[in-house]
Short mmCIF file of C-alpha atoms and ligand atoms in Angstrom, two decimals:
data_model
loop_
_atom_site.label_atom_id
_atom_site.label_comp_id
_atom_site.label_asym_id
_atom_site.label_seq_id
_atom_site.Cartn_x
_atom_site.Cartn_y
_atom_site.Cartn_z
CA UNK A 1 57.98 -21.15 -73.22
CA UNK A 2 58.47 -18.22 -70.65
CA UNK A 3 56.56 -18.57 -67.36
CA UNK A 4 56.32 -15.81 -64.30
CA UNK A 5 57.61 -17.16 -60.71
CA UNK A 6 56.13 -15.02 -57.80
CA UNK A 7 56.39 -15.10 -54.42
CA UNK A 8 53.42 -14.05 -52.82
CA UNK A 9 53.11 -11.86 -49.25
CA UNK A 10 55.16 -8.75 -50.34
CA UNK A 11 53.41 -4.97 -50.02
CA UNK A 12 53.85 -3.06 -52.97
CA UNK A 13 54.97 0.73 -52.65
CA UNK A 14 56.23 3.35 -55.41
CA UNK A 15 55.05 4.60 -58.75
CA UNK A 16 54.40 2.71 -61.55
CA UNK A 17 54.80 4.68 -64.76
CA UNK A 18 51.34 3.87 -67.41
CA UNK A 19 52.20 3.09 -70.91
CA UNK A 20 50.21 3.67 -74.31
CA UNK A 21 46.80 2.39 -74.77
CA UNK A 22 46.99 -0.68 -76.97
CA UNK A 23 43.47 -0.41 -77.94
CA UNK A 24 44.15 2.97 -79.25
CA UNK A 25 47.71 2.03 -80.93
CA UNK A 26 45.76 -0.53 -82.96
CA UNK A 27 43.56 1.44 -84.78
CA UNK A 28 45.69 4.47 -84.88
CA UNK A 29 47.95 2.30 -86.80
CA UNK A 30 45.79 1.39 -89.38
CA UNK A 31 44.45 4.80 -89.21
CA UNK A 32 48.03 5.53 -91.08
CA UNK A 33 46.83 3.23 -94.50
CA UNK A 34 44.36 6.61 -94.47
CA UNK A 35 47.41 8.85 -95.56
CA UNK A 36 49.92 8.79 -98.61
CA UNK A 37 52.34 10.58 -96.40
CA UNK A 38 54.86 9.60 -93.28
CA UNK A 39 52.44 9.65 -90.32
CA UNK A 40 54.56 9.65 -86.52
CA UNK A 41 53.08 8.01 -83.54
CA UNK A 42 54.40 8.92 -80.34
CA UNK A 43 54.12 6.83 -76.73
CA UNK A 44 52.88 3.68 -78.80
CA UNK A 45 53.13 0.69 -75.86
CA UNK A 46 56.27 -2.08 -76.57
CA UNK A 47 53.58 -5.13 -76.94
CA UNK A 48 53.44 -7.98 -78.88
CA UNK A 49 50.15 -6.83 -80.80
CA UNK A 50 51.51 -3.89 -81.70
CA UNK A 51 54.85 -5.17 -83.26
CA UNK A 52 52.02 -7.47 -84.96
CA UNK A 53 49.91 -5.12 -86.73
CA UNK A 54 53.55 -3.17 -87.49
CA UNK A 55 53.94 -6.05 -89.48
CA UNK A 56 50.93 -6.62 -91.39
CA UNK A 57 51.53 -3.00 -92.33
CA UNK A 58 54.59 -3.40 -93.80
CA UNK A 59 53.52 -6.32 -95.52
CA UNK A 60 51.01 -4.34 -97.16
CA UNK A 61 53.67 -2.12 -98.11
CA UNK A 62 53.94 0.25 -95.88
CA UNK A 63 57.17 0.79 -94.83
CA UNK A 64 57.54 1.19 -90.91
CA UNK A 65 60.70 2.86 -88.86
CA UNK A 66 61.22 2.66 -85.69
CA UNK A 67 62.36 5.68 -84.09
CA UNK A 68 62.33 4.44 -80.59
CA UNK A 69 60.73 1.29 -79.28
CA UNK A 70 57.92 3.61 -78.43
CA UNK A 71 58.15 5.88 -81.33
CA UNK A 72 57.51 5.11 -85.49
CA UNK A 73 56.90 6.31 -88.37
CA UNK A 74 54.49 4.81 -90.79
CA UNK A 75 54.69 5.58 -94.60
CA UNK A 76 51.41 3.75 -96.24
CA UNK A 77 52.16 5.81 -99.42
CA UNK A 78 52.60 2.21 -101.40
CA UNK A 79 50.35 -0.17 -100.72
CA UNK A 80 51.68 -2.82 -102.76
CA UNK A 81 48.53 -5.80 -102.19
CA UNK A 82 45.79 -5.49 -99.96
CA UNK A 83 45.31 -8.98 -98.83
CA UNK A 84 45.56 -9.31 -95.20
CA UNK A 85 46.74 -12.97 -95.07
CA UNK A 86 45.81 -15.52 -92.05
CA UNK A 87 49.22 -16.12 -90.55
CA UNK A 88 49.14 -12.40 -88.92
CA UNK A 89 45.22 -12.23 -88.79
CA UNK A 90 45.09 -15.33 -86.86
CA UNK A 91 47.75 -13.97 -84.43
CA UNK A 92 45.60 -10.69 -83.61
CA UNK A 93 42.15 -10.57 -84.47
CA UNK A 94 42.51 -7.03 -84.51
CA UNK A 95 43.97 -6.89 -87.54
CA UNK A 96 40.44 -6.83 -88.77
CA UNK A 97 41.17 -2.73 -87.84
CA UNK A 98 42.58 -2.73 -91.89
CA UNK A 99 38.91 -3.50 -93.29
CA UNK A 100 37.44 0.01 -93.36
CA UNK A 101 40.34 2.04 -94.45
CA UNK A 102 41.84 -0.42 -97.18
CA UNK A 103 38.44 -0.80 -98.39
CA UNK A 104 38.39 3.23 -98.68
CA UNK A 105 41.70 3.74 -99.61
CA UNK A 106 42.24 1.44 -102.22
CA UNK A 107 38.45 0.25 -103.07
CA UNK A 108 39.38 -3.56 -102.52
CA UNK A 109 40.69 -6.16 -100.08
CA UNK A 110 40.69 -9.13 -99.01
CA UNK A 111 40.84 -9.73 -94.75
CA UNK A 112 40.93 -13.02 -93.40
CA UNK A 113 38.47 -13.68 -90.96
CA UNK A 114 39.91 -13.52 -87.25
CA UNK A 115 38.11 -16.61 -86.32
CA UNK A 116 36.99 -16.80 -82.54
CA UNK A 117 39.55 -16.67 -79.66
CA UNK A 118 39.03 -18.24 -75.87
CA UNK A 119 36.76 -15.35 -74.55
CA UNK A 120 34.09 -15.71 -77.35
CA UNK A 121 33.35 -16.32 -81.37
CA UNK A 122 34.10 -12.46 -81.95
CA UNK A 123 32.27 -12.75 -85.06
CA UNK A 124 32.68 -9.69 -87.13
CA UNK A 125 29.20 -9.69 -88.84
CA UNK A 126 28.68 -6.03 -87.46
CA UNK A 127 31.77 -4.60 -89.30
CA UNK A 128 30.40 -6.75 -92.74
CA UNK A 129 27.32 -5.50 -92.65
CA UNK A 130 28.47 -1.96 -91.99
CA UNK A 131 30.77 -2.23 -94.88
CA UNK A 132 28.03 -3.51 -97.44
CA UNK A 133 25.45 -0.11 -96.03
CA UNK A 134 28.48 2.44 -97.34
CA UNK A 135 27.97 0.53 -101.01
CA UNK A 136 30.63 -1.97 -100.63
CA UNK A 137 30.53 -5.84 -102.03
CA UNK A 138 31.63 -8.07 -99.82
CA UNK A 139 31.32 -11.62 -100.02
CA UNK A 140 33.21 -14.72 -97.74
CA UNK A 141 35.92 -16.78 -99.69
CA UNK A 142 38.25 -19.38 -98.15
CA UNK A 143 37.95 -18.01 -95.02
CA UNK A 144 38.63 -14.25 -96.15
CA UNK A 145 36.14 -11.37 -96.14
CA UNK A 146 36.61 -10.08 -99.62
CA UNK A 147 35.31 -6.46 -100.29
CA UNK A 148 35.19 -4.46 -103.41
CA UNK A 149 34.06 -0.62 -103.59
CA UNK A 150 35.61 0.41 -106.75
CA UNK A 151 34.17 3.82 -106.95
CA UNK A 152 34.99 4.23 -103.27
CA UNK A 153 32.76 4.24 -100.10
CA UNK A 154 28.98 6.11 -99.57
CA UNK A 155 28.22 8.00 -97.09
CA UNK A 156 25.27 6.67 -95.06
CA UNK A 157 23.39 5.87 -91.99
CA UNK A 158 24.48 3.03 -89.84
CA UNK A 159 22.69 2.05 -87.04
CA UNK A 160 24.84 -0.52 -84.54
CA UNK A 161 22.09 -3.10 -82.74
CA UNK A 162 25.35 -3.91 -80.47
CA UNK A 163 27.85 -1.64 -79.63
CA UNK A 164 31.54 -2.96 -80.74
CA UNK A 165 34.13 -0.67 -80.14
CA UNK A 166 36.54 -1.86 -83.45
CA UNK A 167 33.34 -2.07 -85.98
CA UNK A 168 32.74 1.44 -84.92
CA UNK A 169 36.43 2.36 -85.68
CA UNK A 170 36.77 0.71 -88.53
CA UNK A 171 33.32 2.75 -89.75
CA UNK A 172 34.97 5.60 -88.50
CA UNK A 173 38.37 4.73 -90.62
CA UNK A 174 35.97 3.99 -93.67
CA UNK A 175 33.80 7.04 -93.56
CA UNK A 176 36.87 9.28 -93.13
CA UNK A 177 37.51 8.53 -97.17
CA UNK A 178 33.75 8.01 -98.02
CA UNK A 179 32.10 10.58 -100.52
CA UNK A 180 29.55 12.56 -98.24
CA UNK A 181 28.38 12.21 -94.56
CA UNK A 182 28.19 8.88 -92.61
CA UNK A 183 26.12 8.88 -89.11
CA UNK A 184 27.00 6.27 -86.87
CA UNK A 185 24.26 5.43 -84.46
CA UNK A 186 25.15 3.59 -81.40
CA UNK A 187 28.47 4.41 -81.64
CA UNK A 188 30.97 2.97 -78.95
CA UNK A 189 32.19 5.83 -76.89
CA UNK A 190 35.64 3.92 -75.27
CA UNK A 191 38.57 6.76 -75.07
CA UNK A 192 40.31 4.93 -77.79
CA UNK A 193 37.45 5.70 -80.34
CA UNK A 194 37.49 9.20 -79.29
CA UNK A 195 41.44 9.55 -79.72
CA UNK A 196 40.54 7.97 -83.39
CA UNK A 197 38.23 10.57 -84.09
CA UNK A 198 40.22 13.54 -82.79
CA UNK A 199 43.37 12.26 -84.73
CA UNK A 200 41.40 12.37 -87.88
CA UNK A 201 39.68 15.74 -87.33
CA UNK A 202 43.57 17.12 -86.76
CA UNK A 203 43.73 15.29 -90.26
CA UNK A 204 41.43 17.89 -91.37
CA UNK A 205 38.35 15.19 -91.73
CA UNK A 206 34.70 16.54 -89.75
CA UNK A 207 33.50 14.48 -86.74
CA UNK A 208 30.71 15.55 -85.17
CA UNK A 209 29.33 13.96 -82.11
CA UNK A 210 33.15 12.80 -80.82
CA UNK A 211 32.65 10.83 -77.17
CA UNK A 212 28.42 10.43 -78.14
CA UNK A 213 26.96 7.70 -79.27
CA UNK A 214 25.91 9.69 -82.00
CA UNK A 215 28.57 9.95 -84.68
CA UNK A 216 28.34 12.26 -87.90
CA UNK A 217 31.62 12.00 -90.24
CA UNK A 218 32.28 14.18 -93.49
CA UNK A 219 34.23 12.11 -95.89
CA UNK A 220 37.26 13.43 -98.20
CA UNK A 221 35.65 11.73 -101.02
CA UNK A 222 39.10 9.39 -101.55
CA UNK A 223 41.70 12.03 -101.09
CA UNK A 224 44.11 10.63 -98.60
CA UNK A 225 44.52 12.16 -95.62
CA UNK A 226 47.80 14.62 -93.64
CA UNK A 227 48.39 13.37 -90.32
CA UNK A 228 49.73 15.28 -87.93
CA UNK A 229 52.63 13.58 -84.96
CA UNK A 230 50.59 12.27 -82.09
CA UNK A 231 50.93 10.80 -79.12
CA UNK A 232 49.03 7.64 -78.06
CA UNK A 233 46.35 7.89 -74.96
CA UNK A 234 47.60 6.29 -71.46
CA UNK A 235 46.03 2.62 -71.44
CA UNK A 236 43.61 2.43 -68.67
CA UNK A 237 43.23 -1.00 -68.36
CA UNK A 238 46.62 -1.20 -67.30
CA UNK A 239 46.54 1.57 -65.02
CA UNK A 240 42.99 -0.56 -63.81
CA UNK A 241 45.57 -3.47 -63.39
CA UNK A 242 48.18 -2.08 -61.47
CA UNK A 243 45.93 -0.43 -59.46
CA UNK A 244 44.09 -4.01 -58.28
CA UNK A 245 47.84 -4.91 -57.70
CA UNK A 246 47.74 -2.41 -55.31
CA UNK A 247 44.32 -3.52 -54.24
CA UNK A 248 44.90 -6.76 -53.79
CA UNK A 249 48.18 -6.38 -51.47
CA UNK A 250 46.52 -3.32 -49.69
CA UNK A 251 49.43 -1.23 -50.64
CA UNK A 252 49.85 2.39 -51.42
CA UNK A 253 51.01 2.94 -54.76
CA UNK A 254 51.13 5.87 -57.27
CA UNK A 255 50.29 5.60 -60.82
CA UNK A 256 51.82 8.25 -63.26
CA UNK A 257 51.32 9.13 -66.78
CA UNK A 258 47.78 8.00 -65.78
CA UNK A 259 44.41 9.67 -66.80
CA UNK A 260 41.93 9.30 -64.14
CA UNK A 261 38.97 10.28 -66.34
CA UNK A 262 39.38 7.20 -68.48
CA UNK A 263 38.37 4.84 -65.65
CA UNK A 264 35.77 6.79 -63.44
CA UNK A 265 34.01 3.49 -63.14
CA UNK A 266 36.88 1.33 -61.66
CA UNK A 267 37.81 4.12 -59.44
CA UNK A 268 34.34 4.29 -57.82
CA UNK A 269 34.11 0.89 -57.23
CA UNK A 270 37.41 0.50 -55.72
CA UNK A 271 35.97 3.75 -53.58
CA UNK A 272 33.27 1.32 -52.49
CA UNK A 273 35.11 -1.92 -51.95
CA UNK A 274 37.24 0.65 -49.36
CA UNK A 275 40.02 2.30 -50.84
CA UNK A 276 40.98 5.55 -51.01
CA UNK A 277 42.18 7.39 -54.20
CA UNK A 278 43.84 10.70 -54.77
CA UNK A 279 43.86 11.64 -58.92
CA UNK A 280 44.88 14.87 -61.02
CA UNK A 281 45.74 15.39 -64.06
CA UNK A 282 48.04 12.59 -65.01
CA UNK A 283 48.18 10.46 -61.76
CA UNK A 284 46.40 8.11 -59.87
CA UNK A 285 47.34 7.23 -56.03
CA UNK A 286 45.65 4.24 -54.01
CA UNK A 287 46.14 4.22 -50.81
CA UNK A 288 45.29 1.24 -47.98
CA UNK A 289 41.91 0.16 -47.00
CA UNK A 290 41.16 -0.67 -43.12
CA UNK A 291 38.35 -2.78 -44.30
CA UNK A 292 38.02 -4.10 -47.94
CA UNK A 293 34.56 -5.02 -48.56
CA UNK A 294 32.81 -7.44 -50.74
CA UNK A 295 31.33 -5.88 -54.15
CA UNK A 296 29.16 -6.36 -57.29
CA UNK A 297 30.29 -5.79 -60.69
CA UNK A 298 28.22 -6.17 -64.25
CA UNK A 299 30.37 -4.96 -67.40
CA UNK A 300 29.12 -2.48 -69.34
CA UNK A 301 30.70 -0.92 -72.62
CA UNK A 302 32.20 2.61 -71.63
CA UNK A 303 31.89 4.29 -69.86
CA UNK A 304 30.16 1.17 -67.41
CA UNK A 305 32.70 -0.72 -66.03
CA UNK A 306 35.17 -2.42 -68.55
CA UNK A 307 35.14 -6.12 -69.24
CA UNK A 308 38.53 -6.01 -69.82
CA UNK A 309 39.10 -5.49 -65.74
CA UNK A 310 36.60 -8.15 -65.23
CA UNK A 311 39.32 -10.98 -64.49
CA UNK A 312 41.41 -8.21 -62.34
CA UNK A 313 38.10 -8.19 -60.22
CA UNK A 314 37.41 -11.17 -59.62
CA UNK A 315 41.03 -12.06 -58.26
CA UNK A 316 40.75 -9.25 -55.43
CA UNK A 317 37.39 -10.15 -54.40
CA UNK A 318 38.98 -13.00 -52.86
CA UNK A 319 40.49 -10.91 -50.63
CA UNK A 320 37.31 -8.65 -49.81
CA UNK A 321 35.26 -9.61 -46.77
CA UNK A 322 31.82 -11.13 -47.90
CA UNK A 323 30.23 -12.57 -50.87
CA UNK A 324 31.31 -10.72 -54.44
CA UNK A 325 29.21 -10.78 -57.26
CA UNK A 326 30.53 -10.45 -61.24
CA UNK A 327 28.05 -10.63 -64.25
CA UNK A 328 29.69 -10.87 -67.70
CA UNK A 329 27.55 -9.16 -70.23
CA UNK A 330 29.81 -8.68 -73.46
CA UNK A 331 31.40 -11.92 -73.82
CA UNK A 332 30.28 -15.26 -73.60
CA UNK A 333 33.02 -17.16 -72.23
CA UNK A 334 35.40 -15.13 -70.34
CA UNK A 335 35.58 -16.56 -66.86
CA UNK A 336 38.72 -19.15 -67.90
CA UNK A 337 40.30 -17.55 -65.39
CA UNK A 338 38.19 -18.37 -62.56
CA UNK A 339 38.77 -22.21 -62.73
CA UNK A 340 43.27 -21.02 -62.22
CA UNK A 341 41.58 -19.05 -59.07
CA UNK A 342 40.08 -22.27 -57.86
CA UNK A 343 43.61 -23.84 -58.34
CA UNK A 344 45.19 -21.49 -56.06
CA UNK A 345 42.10 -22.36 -53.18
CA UNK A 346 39.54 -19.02 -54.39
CA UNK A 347 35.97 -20.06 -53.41
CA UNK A 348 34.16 -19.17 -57.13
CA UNK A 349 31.23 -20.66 -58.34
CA UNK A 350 30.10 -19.54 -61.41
CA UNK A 351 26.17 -20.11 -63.13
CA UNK A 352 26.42 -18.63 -66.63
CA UNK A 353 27.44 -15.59 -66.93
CA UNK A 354 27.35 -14.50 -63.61
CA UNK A 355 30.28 -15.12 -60.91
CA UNK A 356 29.75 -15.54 -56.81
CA UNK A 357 33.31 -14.97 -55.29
CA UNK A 358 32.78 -15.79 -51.40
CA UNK A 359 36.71 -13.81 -50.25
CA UNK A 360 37.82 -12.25 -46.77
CA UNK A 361 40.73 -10.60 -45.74
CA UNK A 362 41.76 -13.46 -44.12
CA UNK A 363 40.97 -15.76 -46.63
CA UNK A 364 44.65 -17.17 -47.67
CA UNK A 365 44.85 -18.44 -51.47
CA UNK A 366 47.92 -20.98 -52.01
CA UNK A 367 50.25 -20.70 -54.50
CA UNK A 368 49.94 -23.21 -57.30
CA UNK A 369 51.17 -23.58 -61.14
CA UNK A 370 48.14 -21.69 -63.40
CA UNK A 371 47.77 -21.31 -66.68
CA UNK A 372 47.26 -18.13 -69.02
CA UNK A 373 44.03 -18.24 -71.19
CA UNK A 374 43.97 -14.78 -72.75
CA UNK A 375 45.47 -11.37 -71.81
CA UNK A 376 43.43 -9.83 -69.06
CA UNK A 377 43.46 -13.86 -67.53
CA UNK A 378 46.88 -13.63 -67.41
CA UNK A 379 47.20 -10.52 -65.87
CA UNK A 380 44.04 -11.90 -63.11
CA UNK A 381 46.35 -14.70 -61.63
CA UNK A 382 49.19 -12.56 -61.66
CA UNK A 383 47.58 -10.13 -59.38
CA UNK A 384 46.24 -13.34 -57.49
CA UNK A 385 49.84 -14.95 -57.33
CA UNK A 386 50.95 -11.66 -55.47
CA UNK A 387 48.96 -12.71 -52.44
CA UNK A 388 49.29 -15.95 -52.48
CA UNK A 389 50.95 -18.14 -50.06
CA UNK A 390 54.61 -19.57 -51.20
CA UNK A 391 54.80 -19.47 -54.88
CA UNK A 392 52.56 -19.54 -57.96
CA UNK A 393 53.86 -20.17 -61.74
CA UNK A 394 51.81 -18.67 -64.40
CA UNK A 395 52.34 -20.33 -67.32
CA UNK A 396 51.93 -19.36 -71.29
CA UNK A 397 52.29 -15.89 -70.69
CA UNK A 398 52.87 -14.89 -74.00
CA UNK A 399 49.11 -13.73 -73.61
CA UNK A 400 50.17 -11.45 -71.21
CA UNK A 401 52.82 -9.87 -73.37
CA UNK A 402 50.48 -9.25 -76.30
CA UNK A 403 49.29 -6.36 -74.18
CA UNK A 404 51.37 -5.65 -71.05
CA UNK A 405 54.96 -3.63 -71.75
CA UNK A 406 57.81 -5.00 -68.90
CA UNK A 407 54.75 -6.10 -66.55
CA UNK A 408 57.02 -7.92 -64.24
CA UNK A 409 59.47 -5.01 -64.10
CA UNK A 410 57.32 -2.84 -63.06
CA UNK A 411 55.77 -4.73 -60.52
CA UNK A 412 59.38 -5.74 -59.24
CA UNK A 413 60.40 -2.16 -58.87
CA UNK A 414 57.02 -1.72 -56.62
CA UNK A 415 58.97 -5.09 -54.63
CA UNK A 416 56.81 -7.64 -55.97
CA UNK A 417 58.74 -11.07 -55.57
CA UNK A 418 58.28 -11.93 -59.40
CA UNK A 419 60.68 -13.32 -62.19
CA UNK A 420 60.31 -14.51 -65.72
CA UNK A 421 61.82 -17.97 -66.32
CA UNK A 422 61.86 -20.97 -69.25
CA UNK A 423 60.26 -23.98 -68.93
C1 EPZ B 1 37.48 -4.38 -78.20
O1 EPZ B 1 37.28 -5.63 -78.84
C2 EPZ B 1 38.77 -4.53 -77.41
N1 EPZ B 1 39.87 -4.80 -78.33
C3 EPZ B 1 38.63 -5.66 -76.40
O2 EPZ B 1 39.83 -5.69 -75.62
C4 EPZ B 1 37.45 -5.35 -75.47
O3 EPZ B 1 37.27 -6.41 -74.57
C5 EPZ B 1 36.18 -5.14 -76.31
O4 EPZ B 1 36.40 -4.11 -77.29
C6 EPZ B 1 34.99 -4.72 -75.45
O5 EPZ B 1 35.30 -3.53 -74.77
C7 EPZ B 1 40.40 -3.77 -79.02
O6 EPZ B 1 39.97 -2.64 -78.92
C8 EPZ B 1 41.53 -4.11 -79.93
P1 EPZ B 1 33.42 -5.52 -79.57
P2 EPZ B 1 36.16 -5.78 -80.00
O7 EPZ B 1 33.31 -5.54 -81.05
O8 EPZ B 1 36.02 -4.51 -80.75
C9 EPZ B 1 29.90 -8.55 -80.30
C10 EPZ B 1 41.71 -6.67 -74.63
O9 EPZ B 1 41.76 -7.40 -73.65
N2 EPZ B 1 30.14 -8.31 -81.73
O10 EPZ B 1 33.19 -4.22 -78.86
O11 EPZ B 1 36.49 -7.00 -80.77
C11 EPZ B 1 31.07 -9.27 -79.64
O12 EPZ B 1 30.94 -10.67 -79.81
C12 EPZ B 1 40.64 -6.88 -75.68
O13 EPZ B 1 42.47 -5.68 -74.82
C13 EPZ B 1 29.28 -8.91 -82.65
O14 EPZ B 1 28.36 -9.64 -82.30
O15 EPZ B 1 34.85 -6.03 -79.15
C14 EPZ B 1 30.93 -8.87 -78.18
O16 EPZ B 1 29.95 -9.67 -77.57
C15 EPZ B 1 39.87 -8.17 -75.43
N3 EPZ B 1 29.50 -8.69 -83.98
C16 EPZ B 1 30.40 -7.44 -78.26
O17 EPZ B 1 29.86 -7.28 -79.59
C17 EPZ B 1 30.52 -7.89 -84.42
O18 EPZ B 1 30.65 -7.71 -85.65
C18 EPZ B 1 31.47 -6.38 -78.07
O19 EPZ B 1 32.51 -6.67 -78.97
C19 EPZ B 1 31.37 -7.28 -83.47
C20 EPZ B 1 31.15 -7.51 -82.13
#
């Protein structure tokens, strides 16, 4: 298996160009099982997770080209089965993105259930029971959601208790093809859900509400849908990333092919920890702090700040001067990564789900090997192996590559000391 080497100590300077959202390639791409017609998707992210939902596609039979390694074209115009089978489920639990619109393309399928992963159960109950309120039988068999809606999908009311950004798309996917109008109360308001829904009005489908958490759909009533070339949203949790690279090595780096708007809430606080940040349009520049003070962080679906940057976080509050504090709301056990910290000398105690990250600027983590737990882990003790003294091996890092395109490229071209090497 591939591990990263890095050399801590080095500044980072230079731009780092942001690719596609992978939370918004995901359900675009099963957006496509929506259409009986060649659908092309523009600036999709080279990832791992996307090559894996490519491939569930195709093994529904839809046949996939690749026009570019950021560019294909998806032709769902035969869908030979619609039995999402466990091998790719269990590789992506994302895949569960194919419920809503096979269900209301086709009127049946059968979806293996993701199963949990290390941050949490990720149950899927919300996306079930969502399914069942727009008429739909569903019932749990061998350890695959199976769904029937053979006279196709009602329009209705569905009111989330939690907000989940996927059972809201897949809703979204679902009512698209429903007869009548589906409101979605609650609805998750992440940029990705709001590229879905202006993807499918362009399809010629009515959203009301898009970016609310009020959502009011108009369903086609079954008739597939024409979608227009698009180009996938920048993803802002890596431009969140690479911008704690920058944080954590106090450098000045630029960020293009960014959108600043998409991650107000990681901007202010690194604005409070002591950085200063220049954005427009489609760019995002950090530059030094004198003093880089301690913070407090509680995630917060969008547009609170992301748990997704949570583990980013917590690795550069060991470098901020006093005691930082991180409360995990939305999952139940995603602080893996702060046991690696600890490994590399960070002074974390953590009492449920709340974090206390005692850091200073003089504080000097060690380099150590560490171990990958899940993506945004992996990309937390990279960001901490950039400061550290002498060297620090990540290892298993083929989390990191289910959602990071050339990550140690791009930092090496910023001159981060970092290589990718077999064990
Ligand atoms: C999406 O996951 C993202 N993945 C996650 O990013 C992200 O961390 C998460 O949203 C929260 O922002 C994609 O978009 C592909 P949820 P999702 O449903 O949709 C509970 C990454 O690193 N819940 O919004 O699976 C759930 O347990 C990944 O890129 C239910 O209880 O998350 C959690 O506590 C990691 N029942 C909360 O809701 C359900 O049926 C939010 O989950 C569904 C969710």
């Amino acid at each position: 298996m591939d591990y990263l080497h890095i050399t801590g100590g080095a500044k980072l300077q230079g731009e780092i160009n942001i690719s596609g959202a992978k939370n918004a390639a995901l359900p675009l791409l099963s957006a496509t099982l929506l259409s009986n017609r060649p659908v092309q998707i523009d600036n999709l992210p080279n990832v791992a997770d996307v090559k894996t939902l490519a491939k569930l596609l195709e093994h529904l039979g839809a046949v996939v080209s690749w026009l570019t390694p950021h560019q294909a074209q998806i032709d769902a115009n035969h869908i030979i089965h619609t039995k999402a089978i466990y091998d790719i489920v269990r590789k992506m639990r994302a895949s569960i993105l194919v419920l809503g619109p096979l269900l209301a393309r086709c009127g049946h399928c059968e979806v293996s259930l993701p199963g949990g992963c290390a941050i949490g159960a990720r149950p899927v109950d919300l996306h079930i029971l969502a399914m069942e309120k727009m008429g739909a039988e569903i019932h749990i068999e061998g350890g695959y959601i199976v769904a029937k809606a053979p006279k196709g999908l009602q329009g209705t009311q569905i009111v989330f208790d939690k907000i989940t950004v996927t059972g809201c798309e897949n809703v979204i996917m679902a009512a698209a093809l429903a007869k009548g109008r589906t409101q979605i109360i609650n609805a998750a308001r992440e940029p990705e859900v709001v590229q879905l829904c202006e993807v499918l009005q362009n399809a010629g489908v009515e959203i009301q509400g898009v970016g609310t958490s009020v959502l009011e759909i108009i369903g086609t009533d079954r008739e597939p849908l024409q979608i227009p070339t698009f180009s996938v949203i920048p993803d802002r949790i890596e431009a969140g990333t690479y911008l704690c690279a920058g944080a954590i090595t106090n450098s000045h780096i630029r960020l293009t092919n960014a959108n600043p708007t998409h991650l107000e809430a990681v901007l202010e606080k690194l604005r409070q920890i002591g950085f200063r940040l220049e954005s427009n349009r489609d760019s995002i520049e950090l530059f030094p702090a004198t003093k880089r003070e301690s913070f407090e962080i509680i995630t917060t679906e969008h547009p609170g700040f992301p748990t997704d940057m949570q583990a980013q976080f917590m690795s550069l509050a060991t470098q901020c001067n006093g005691t930082s504090v991180i409360q995990e709301r939305l999952f139940e056990n995603r602080f893996m990564h702060a046991s690696e910290l600890q490994r590399l000398g960070a002074n974390i105690t953590l009492k449920g789900n709340i974090a206390t990250i005692v850091g200073s600027e003089s504080s000097q983590l060690v380099g150590a090997d560490v171990m990958a737990t899940d993506l945004r882990a992996s990309s937390a003790l990279v960001l901490a192996g950039l400061v550290a003294q002498g060297s620090t091996n990540v290892h298993r890092i083929y989390h990191l590559d289910r959602g990071y395109e050339n990550l140690e490229q791009k930092l090496t071209a910023l001159g981060a000391q970092i290589e990718r090497k077999s064990e």
